[in-house]
CSV table of C-alpha atoms in Angstrom, one decimal:
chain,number,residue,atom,x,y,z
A,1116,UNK,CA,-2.3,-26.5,-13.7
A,1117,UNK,CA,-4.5,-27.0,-17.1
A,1118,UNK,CA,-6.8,-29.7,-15.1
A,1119,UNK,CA,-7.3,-27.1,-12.7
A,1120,UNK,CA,-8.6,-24.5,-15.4
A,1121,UNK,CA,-12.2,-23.1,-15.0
A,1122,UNK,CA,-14.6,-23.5,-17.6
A,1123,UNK,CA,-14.6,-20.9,-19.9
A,1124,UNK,CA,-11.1,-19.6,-18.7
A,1125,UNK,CA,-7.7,-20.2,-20.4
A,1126,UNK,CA,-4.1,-20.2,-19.0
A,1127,UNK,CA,-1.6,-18.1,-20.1
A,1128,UNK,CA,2.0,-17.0,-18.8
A,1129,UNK,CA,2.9,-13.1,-17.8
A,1130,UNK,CA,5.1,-13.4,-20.3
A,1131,UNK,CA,2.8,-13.7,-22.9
A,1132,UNK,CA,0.4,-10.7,-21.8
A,1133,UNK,CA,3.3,-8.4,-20.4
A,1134,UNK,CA,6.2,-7.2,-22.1
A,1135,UNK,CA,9.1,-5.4,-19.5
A,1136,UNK,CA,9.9,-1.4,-20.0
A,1137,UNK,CA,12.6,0.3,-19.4
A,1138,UNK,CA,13.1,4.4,-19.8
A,1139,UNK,CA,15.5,6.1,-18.3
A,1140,UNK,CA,14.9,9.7,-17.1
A,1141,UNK,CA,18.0,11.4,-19.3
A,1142,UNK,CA,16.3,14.1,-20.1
A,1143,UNK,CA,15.9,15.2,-16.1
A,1144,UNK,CA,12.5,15.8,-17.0
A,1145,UNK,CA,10.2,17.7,-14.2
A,1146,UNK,CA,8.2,14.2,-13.1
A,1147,UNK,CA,7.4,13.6,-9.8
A,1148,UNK,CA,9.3,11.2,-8.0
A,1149,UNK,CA,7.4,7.9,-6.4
A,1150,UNK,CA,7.8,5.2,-3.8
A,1151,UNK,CA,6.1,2.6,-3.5
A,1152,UNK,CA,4.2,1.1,-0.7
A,1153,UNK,CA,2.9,-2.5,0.4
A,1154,UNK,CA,-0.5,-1.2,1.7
A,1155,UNK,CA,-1.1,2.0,-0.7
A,1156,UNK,CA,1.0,1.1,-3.8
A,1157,UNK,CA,2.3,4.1,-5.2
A,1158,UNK,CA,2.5,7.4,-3.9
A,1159,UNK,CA,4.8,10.6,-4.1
A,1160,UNK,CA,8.2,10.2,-1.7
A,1161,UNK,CA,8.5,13.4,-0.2
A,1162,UNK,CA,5.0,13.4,0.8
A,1163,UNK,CA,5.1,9.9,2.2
A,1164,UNK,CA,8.1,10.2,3.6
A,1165,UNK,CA,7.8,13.8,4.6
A,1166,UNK,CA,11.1,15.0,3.3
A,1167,UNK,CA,13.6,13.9,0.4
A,1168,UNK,CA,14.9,10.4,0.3
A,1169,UNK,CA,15.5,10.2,-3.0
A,1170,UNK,CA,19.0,11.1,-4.7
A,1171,UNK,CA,19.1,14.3,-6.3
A,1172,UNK,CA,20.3,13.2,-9.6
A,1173,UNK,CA,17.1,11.0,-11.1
A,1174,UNK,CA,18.5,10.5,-14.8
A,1175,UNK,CA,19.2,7.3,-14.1
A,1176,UNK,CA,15.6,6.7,-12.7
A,1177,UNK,CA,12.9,4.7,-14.5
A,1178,UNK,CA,9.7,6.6,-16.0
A,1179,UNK,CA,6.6,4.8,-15.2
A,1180,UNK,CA,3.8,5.9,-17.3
A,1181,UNK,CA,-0.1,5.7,-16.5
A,1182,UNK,CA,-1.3,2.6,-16.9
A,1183,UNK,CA,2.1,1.0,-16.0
A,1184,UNK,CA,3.0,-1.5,-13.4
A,1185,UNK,CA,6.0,-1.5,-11.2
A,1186,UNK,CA,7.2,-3.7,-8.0
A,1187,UNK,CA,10.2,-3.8,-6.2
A,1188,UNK,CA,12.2,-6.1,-7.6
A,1189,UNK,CA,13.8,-7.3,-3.8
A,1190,UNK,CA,10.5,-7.0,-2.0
A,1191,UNK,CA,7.4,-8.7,-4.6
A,1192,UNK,CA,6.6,-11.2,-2.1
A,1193,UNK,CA,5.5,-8.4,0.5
A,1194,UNK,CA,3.3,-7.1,-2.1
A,1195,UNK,CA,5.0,-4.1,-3.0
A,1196,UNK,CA,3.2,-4.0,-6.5
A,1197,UNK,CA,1.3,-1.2,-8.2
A,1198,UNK,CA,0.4,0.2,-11.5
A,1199,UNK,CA,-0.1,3.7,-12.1
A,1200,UNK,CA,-3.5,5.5,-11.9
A,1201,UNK,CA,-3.1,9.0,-10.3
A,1202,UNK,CA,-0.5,10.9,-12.2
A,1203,UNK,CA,0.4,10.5,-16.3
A,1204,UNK,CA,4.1,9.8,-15.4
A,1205,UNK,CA,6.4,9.3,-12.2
A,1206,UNK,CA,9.8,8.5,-11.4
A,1207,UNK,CA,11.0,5.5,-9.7
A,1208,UNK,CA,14.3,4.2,-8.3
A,1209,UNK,CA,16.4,2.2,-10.4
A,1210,UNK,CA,15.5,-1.5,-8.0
A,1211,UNK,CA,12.2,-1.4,-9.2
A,1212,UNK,CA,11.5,-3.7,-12.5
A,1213,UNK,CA,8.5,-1.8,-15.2
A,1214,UNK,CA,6.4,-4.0,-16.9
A,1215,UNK,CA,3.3,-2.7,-19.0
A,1216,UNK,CA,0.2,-5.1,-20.0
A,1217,UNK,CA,0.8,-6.2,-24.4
A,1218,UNK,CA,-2.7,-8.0,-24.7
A,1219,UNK,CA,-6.0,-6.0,-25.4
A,1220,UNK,CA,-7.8,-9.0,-23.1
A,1221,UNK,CA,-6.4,-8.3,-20.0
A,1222,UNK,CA,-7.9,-6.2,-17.5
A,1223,UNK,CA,-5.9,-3.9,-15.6
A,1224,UNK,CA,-7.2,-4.0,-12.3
A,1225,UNK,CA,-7.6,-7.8,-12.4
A,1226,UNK,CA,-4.2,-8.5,-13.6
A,1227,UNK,CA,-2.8,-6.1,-10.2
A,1228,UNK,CA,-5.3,-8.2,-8.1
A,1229,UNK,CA,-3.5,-11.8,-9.2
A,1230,UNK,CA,-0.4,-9.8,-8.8
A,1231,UNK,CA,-0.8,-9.1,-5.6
A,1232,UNK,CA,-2.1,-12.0,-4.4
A,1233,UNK,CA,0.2,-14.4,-6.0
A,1234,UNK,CA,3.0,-12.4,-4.2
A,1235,UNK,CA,1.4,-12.8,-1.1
A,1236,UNK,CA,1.0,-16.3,-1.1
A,1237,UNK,CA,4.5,-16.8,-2.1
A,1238,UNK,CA,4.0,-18.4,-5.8
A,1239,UNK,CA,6.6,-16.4,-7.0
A,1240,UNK,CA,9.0,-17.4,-4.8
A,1241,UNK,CA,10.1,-20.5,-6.7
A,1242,UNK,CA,11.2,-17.4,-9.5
A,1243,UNK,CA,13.5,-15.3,-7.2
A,1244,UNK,CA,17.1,-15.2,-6.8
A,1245,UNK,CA,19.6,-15.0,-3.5
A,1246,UNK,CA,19.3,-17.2,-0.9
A,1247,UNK,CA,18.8,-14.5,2.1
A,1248,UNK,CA,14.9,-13.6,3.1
A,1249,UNK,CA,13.1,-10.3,2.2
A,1250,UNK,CA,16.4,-9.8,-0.7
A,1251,UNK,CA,15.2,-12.8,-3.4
A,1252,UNK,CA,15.2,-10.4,-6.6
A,1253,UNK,CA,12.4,-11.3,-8.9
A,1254,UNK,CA,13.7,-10.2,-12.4
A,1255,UNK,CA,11.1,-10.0,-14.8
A,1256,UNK,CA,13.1,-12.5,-17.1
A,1257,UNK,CA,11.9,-15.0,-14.4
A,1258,UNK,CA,8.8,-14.2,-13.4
A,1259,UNK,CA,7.4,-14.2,-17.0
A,1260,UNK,CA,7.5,-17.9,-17.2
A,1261,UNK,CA,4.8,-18.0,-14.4
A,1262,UNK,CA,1.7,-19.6,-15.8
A,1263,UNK,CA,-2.2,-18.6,-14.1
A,1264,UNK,CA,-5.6,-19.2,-15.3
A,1265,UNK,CA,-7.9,-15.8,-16.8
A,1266,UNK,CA,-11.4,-15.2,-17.6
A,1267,UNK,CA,-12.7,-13.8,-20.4
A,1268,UNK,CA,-12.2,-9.5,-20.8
A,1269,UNK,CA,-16.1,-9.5,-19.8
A,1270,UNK,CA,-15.9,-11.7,-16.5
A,1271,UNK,CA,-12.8,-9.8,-15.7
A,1272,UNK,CA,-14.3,-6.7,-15.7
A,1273,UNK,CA,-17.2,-8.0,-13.5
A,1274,UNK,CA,-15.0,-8.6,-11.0
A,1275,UNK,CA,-13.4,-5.9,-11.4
A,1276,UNK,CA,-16.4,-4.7,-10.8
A,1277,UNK,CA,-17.4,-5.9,-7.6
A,1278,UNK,CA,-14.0,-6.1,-6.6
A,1279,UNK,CA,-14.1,-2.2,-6.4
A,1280,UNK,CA,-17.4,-1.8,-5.2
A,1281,UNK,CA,-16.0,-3.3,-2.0
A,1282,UNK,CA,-12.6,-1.1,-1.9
A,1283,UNK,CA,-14.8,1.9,-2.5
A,1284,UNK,CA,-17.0,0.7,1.1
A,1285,UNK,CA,-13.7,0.4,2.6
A,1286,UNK,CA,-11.8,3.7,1.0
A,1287,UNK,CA,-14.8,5.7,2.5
A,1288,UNK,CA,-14.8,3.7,5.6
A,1289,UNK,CA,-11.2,4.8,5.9
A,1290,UNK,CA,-12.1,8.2,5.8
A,1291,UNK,CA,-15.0,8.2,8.1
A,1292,UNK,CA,-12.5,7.1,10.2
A,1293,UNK,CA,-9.7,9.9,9.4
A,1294,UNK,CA,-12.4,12.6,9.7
A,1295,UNK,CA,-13.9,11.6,13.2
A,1296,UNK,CA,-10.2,11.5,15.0
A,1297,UNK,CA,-9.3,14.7,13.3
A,1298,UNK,CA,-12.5,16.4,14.3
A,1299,UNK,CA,-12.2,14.9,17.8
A,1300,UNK,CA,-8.3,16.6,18.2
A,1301,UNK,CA,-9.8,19.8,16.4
A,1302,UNK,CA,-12.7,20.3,18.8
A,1303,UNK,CA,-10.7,19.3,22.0
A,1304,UNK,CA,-7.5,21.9,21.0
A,1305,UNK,CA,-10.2,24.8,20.0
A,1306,UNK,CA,-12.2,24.3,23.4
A,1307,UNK,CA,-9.0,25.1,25.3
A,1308,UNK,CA,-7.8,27.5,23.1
A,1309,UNK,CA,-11.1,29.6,23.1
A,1310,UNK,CA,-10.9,29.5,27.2
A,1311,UNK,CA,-7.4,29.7,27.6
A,1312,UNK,CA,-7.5,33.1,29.1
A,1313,UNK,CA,-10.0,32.4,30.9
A,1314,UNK,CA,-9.0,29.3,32.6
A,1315,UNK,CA,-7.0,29.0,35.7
A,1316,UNK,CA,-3.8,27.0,35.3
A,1317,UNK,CA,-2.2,24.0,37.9
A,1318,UNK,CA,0.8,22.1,38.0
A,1319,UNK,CA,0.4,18.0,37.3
A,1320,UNK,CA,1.7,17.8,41.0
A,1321,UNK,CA,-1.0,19.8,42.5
A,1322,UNK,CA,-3.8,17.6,41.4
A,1323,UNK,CA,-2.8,14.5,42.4
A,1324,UNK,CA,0.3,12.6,43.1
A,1325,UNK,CA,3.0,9.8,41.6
A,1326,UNK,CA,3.3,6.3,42.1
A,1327,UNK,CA,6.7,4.7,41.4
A,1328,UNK,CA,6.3,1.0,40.2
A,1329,UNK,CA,8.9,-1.7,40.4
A,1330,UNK,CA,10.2,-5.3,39.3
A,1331,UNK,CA,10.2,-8.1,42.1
A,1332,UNK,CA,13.4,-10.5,42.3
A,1333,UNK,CA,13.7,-12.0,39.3
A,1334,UNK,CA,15.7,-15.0,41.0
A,1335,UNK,CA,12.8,-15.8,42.8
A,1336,UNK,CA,10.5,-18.3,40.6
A,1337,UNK,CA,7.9,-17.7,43.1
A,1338,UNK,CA,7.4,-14.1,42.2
A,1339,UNK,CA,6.3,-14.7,38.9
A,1340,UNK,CA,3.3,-16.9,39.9
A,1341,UNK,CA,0.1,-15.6,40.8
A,1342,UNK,CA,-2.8,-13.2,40.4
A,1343,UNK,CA,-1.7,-9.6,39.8
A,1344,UNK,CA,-0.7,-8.6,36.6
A,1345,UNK,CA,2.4,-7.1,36.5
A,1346,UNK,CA,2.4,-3.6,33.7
A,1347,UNK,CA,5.0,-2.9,31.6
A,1348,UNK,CA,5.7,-0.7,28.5
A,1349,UNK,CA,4.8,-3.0,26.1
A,1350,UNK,CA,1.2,-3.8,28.3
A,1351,UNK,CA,0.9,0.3,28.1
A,1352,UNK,CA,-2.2,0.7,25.6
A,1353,UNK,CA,-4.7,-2.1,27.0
A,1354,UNK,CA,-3.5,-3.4,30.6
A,1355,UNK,CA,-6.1,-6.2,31.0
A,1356,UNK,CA,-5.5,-10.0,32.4
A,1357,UNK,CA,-4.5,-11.5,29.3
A,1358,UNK,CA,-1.5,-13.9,28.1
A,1359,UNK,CA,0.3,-11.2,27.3
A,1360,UNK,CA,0.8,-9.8,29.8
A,1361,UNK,CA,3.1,-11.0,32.7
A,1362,UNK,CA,1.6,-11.5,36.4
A,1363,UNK,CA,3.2,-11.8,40.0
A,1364,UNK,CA,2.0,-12.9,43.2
A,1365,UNK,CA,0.2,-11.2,45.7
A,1366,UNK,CA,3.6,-11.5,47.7
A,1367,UNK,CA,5.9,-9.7,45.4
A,1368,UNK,CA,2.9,-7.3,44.8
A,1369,UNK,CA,3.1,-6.1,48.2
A,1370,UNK,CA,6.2,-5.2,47.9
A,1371,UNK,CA,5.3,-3.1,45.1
A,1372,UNK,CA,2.9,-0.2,44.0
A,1373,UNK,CA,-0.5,-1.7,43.3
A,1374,UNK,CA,-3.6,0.5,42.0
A,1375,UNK,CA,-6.9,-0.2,41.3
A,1376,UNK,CA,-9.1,0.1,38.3
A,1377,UNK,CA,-9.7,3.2,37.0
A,1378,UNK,CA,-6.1,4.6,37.7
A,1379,UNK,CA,-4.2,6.6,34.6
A,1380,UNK,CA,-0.9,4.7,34.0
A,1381,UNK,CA,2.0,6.7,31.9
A,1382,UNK,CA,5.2,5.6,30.4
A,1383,UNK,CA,7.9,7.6,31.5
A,1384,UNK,CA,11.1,5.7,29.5
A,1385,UNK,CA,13.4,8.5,27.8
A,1386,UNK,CA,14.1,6.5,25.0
A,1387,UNK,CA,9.5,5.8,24.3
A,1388,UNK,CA,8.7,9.1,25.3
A,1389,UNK,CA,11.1,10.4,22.2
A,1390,UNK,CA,8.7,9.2,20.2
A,1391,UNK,CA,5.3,9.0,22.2
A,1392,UNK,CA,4.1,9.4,25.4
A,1393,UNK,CA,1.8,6.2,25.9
A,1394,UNK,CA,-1.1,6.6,28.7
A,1395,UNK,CA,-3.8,4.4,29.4
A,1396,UNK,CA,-6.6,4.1,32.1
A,1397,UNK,CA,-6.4,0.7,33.8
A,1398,UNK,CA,-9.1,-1.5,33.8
A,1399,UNK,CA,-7.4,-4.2,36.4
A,1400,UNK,CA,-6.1,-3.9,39.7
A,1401,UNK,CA,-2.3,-3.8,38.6
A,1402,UNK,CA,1.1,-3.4,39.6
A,1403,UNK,CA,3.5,-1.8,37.2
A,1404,UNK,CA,7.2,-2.0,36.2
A,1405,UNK,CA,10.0,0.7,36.8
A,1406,UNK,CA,9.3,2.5,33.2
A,1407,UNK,CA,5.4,3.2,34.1
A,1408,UNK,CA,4.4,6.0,36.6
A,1409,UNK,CA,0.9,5.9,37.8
A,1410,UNK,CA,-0.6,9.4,39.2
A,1411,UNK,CA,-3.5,9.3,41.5
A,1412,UNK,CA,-5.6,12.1,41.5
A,1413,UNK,CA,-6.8,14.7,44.0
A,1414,UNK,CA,-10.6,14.4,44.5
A,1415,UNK,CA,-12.1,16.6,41.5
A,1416,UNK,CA,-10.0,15.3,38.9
A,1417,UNK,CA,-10.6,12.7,36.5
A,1418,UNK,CA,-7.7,11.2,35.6
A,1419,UNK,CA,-9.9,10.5,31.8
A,1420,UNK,CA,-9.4,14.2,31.8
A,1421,UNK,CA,-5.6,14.3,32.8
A,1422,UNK,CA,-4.9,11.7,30.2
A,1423,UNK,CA,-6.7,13.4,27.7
A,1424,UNK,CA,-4.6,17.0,28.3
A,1425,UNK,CA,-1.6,14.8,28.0
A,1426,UNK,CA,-2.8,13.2,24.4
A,1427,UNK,CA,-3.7,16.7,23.0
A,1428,UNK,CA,-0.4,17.6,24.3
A,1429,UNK,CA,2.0,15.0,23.5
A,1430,UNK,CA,4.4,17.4,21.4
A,1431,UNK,CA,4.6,19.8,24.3
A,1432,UNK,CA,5.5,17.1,26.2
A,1433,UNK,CA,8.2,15.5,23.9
A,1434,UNK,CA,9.8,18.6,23.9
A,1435,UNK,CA,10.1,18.6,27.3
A,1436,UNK,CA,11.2,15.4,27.4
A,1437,UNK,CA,14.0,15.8,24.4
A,1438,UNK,CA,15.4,19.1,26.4
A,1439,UNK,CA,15.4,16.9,29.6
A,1440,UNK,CA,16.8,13.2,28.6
A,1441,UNK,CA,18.4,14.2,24.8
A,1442,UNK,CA,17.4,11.3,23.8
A,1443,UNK,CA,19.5,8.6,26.2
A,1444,UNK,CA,18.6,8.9,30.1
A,1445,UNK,CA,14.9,8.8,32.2
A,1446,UNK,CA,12.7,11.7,32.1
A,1447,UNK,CA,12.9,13.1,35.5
A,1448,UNK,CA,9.6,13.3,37.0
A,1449,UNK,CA,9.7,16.0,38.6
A,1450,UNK,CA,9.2,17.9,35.1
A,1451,UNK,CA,6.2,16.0,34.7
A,1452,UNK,CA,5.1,17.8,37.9
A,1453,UNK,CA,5.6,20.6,36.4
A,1454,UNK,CA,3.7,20.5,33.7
A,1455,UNK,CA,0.8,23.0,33.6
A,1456,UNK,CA,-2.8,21.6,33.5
A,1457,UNK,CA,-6.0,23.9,33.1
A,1458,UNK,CA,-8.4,24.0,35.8
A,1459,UNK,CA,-11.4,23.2,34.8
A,1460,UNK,CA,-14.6,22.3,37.0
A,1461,UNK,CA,-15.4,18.9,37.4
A,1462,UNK,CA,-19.0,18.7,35.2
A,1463,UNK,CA,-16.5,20.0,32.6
A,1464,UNK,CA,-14.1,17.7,32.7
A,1465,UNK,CA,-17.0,15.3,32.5
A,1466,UNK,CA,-18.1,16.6,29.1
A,1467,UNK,CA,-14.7,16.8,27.6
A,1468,UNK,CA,-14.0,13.0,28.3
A,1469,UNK,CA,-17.8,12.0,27.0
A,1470,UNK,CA,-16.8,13.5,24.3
A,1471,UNK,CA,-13.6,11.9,23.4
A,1472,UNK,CA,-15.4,8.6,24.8
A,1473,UNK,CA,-18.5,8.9,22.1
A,1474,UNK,CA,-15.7,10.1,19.2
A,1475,UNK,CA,-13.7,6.8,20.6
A,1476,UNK,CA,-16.5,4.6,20.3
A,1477,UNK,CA,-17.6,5.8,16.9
A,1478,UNK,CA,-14.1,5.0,15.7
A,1479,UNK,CA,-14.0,1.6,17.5
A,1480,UNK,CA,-17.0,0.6,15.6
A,1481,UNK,CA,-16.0,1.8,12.4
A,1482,UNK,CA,-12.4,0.2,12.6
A,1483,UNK,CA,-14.4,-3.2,13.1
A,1484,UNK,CA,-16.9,-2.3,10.4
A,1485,UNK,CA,-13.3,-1.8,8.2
A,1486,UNK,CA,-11.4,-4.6,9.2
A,1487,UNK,CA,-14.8,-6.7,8.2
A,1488,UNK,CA,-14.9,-5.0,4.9
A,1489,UNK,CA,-11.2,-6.2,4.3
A,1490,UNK,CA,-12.2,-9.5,5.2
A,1491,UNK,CA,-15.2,-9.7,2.5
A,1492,UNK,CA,-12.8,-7.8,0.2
A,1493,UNK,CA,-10.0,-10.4,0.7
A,1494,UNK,CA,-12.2,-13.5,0.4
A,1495,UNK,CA,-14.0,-12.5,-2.7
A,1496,UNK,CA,-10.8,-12.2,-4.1
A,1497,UNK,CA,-9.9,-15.2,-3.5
A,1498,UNK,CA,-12.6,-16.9,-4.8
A,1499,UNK,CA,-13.6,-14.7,-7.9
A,1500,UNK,CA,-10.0,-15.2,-9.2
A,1501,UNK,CA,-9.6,-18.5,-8.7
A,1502,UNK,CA,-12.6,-19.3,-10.1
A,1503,UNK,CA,-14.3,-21.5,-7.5
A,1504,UNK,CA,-16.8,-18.8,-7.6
A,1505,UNK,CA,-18.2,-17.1,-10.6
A,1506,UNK,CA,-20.3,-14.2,-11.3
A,1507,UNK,CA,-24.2,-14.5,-12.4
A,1508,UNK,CA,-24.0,-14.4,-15.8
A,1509,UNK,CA,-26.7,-11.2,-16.0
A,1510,UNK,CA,-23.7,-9.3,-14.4
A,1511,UNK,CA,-20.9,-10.4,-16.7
A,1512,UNK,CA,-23.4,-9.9,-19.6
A,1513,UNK,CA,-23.7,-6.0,-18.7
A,1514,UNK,CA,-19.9,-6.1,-19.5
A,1515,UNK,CA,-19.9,-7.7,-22.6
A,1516,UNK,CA,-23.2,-5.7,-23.5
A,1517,UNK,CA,-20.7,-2.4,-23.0
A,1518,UNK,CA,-17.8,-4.3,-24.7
A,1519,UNK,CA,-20.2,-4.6,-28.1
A,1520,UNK,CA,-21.7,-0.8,-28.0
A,1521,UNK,CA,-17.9,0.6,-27.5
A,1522,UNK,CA,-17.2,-1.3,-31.1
């Protein structure tokens, strides 16, 4: 790798600017208990996970202190690599490995960020041990031997820098987005909560009806040629003509419940709804499989609007579904019928789904504007760390400019 070394930077191994830690929680001290993630590095495990996964007796859990790294020594090359920034001390399980930086030159943030992407990449890999995928155990032992190229403490911080300018764009992005599909829920729930008494109430099977769909012969080649897309499940949150989904012919279609554009589609599967109820308005003329009910509607109701009761809804509706299939069998429609819709006048309906269209299309554009930022993040990163590119020296010099006023 030395012929490979930018100008100005030198090569060094992890062993050489990291030295491994080990401390034990014996004294069962009160320090929150971590996990760590491949997406948002650390964080605290019952709030991640909601509850208590962790054992109840942590003395024989590792302390990681702030400023500390830790990755999981099984799972490295899916990233699962962090050092600690939020919180002075935390408690991790005994399969993570704790290393701390032992050299004065090395940036933090820019050490993480080769870190990570060397475990990404796979460069590690040639370190780990076990021959079975996602359980090659990375020992620090090992991995200290690894060699990578580093630029001076000033140029690191630069791109440190504008390394973090760019997760800051995309932390606020991401809660941009957070905000505007809370707000959306919040306003939708306290509309019909503010006019529930006032509102009139229906039954699903009063404004409009079911469609059943099928599956043609599946011994027949011929059925599975041809025009007409064919919904299933898996097609349930964008039904469009794509590859992905599969299509029949007009023949077998016949034979089956088509609908046109515009037509609200809902999974009715015991073992989905458990955990969802997905709904989606066509945008094809479709047929659909067994697992997918389609309800057309009685004139004066949008199904937009019936979709949307059933989002804000959903846990109502898993609860009706959990008393009806416990888990195993096919929610019986006819407690879909059943459930109770408010009447509300068509022009309000209309408002209620502009609204969650506008709140939709704000997030639509802000998840690309996101998934952009990610891609600028992730190719500066690339670059800046490799080298290839380098920083204007009047923004590395602000660095070193701080570097010499802090002595």
């Amino acid at each position: 790798m030395s012929g490979n070394v930018p100008n100005g930077w030198r090569e060094v191994r992890i062993g050489q600017i990291a030295r491994e830690v080990s401390s034990r929680n014996r004294s069962s001290a009160d320090i929150p208990v971590l996990s760590m993630t491949k997406h948002r590095g650390f964080v605290r495990s019952n709030e991640y996970f909601s509850k208590s996964v962790h054992s109840e007796n942590t003395e024989n859990y590792k302390i990681v202190k702030r400023g500390q790294f830790a990755y999981a020594t099984i799972h490295l090359d899916e990233g699962s690599i962090d050092y600690l920034k939020n919180h002075d001390a935390g408690l991790i399980s005994p399969m993570y490995t704790v290393f701390e930086l032992s050299s004065a030159d090395i940036d933090k943030d820019v050490a993480f960020r080769n870190f990570k992407r060397f475990a990404l990449s796979g460069r590690f890999d040639p370190y780990s041990n076990g021959g079975v995928n996602r359980r090659k155990s990375i020992l620090f032992s090992d991995l200290a031997s690894f060699r990578f190229a580093i630029p001076p403490l000033a140029e690191q911080r630069a791109i440190a820098e504008v390394l973090g300018t760019v997760e800051a764009a995309i932390a606020k992005t991401e809660a941009l987005i957070d905000a505007i599909a809370q707000t959306e829920t919040v306003l939708l729930k306290q509309y019909f909560i503010e006019r529930q008494k006032s509102l009139l109430w229906s039954r699903v099977a009063k404004m409009g009806r079911w469609l059943s769909g099928g599956t043609p012969a599946t011994g027949i080649e011929e059925n599975w040629k041809g025009p007409v897309p064919w919904v299933c499940p898996k097609d349930i949150k964008a039904p469009t003509v794509s590859s992905t989904i599969d299509h029949i012919s007009a023949d077998a279609a016949k034979a089956l419940a088509l609908v046109d554009p515009g037509t609200l589609l809902l999974v009715v599967r015991g073992m989905i709804l458990t955990r969802s109820v997905p709904s989606t308005i066509c945008t094809v003329r479709c047929a659909f499989n067994q697992d997918v009910k389609a309800f057309v509607p009685n004139e004066g109701v949008l199904p937009a609007f019936l979709k949307l009761w059933f989002d804000i809804n959903e846990h109502k509706l898993l609860g009706e579904i959990e008393t009806a299939t416990h888990g195993t069998k096919r929610f019986p429609l006819e407690r879909l019928n059943a459930f109770p819709v408010p009447v509300v006048t068509r022009d309000e309906q209309v408002r209620l789904v502009t609204l969650a269209e506008c709140c939709q299309e704000r997030l639509r554009s802000e998840r690309e504007n996101l998934s952009a930022l990610r891609s600028v993040r992730d190719a500066l990163a690339q670059e800046l760390l490799s080298g290839r590119v380098r920083l204007p020296e009047s923004i590395i010099a602000r660095h070193r400019d701080k570097a010499g006023q802090a002595a």
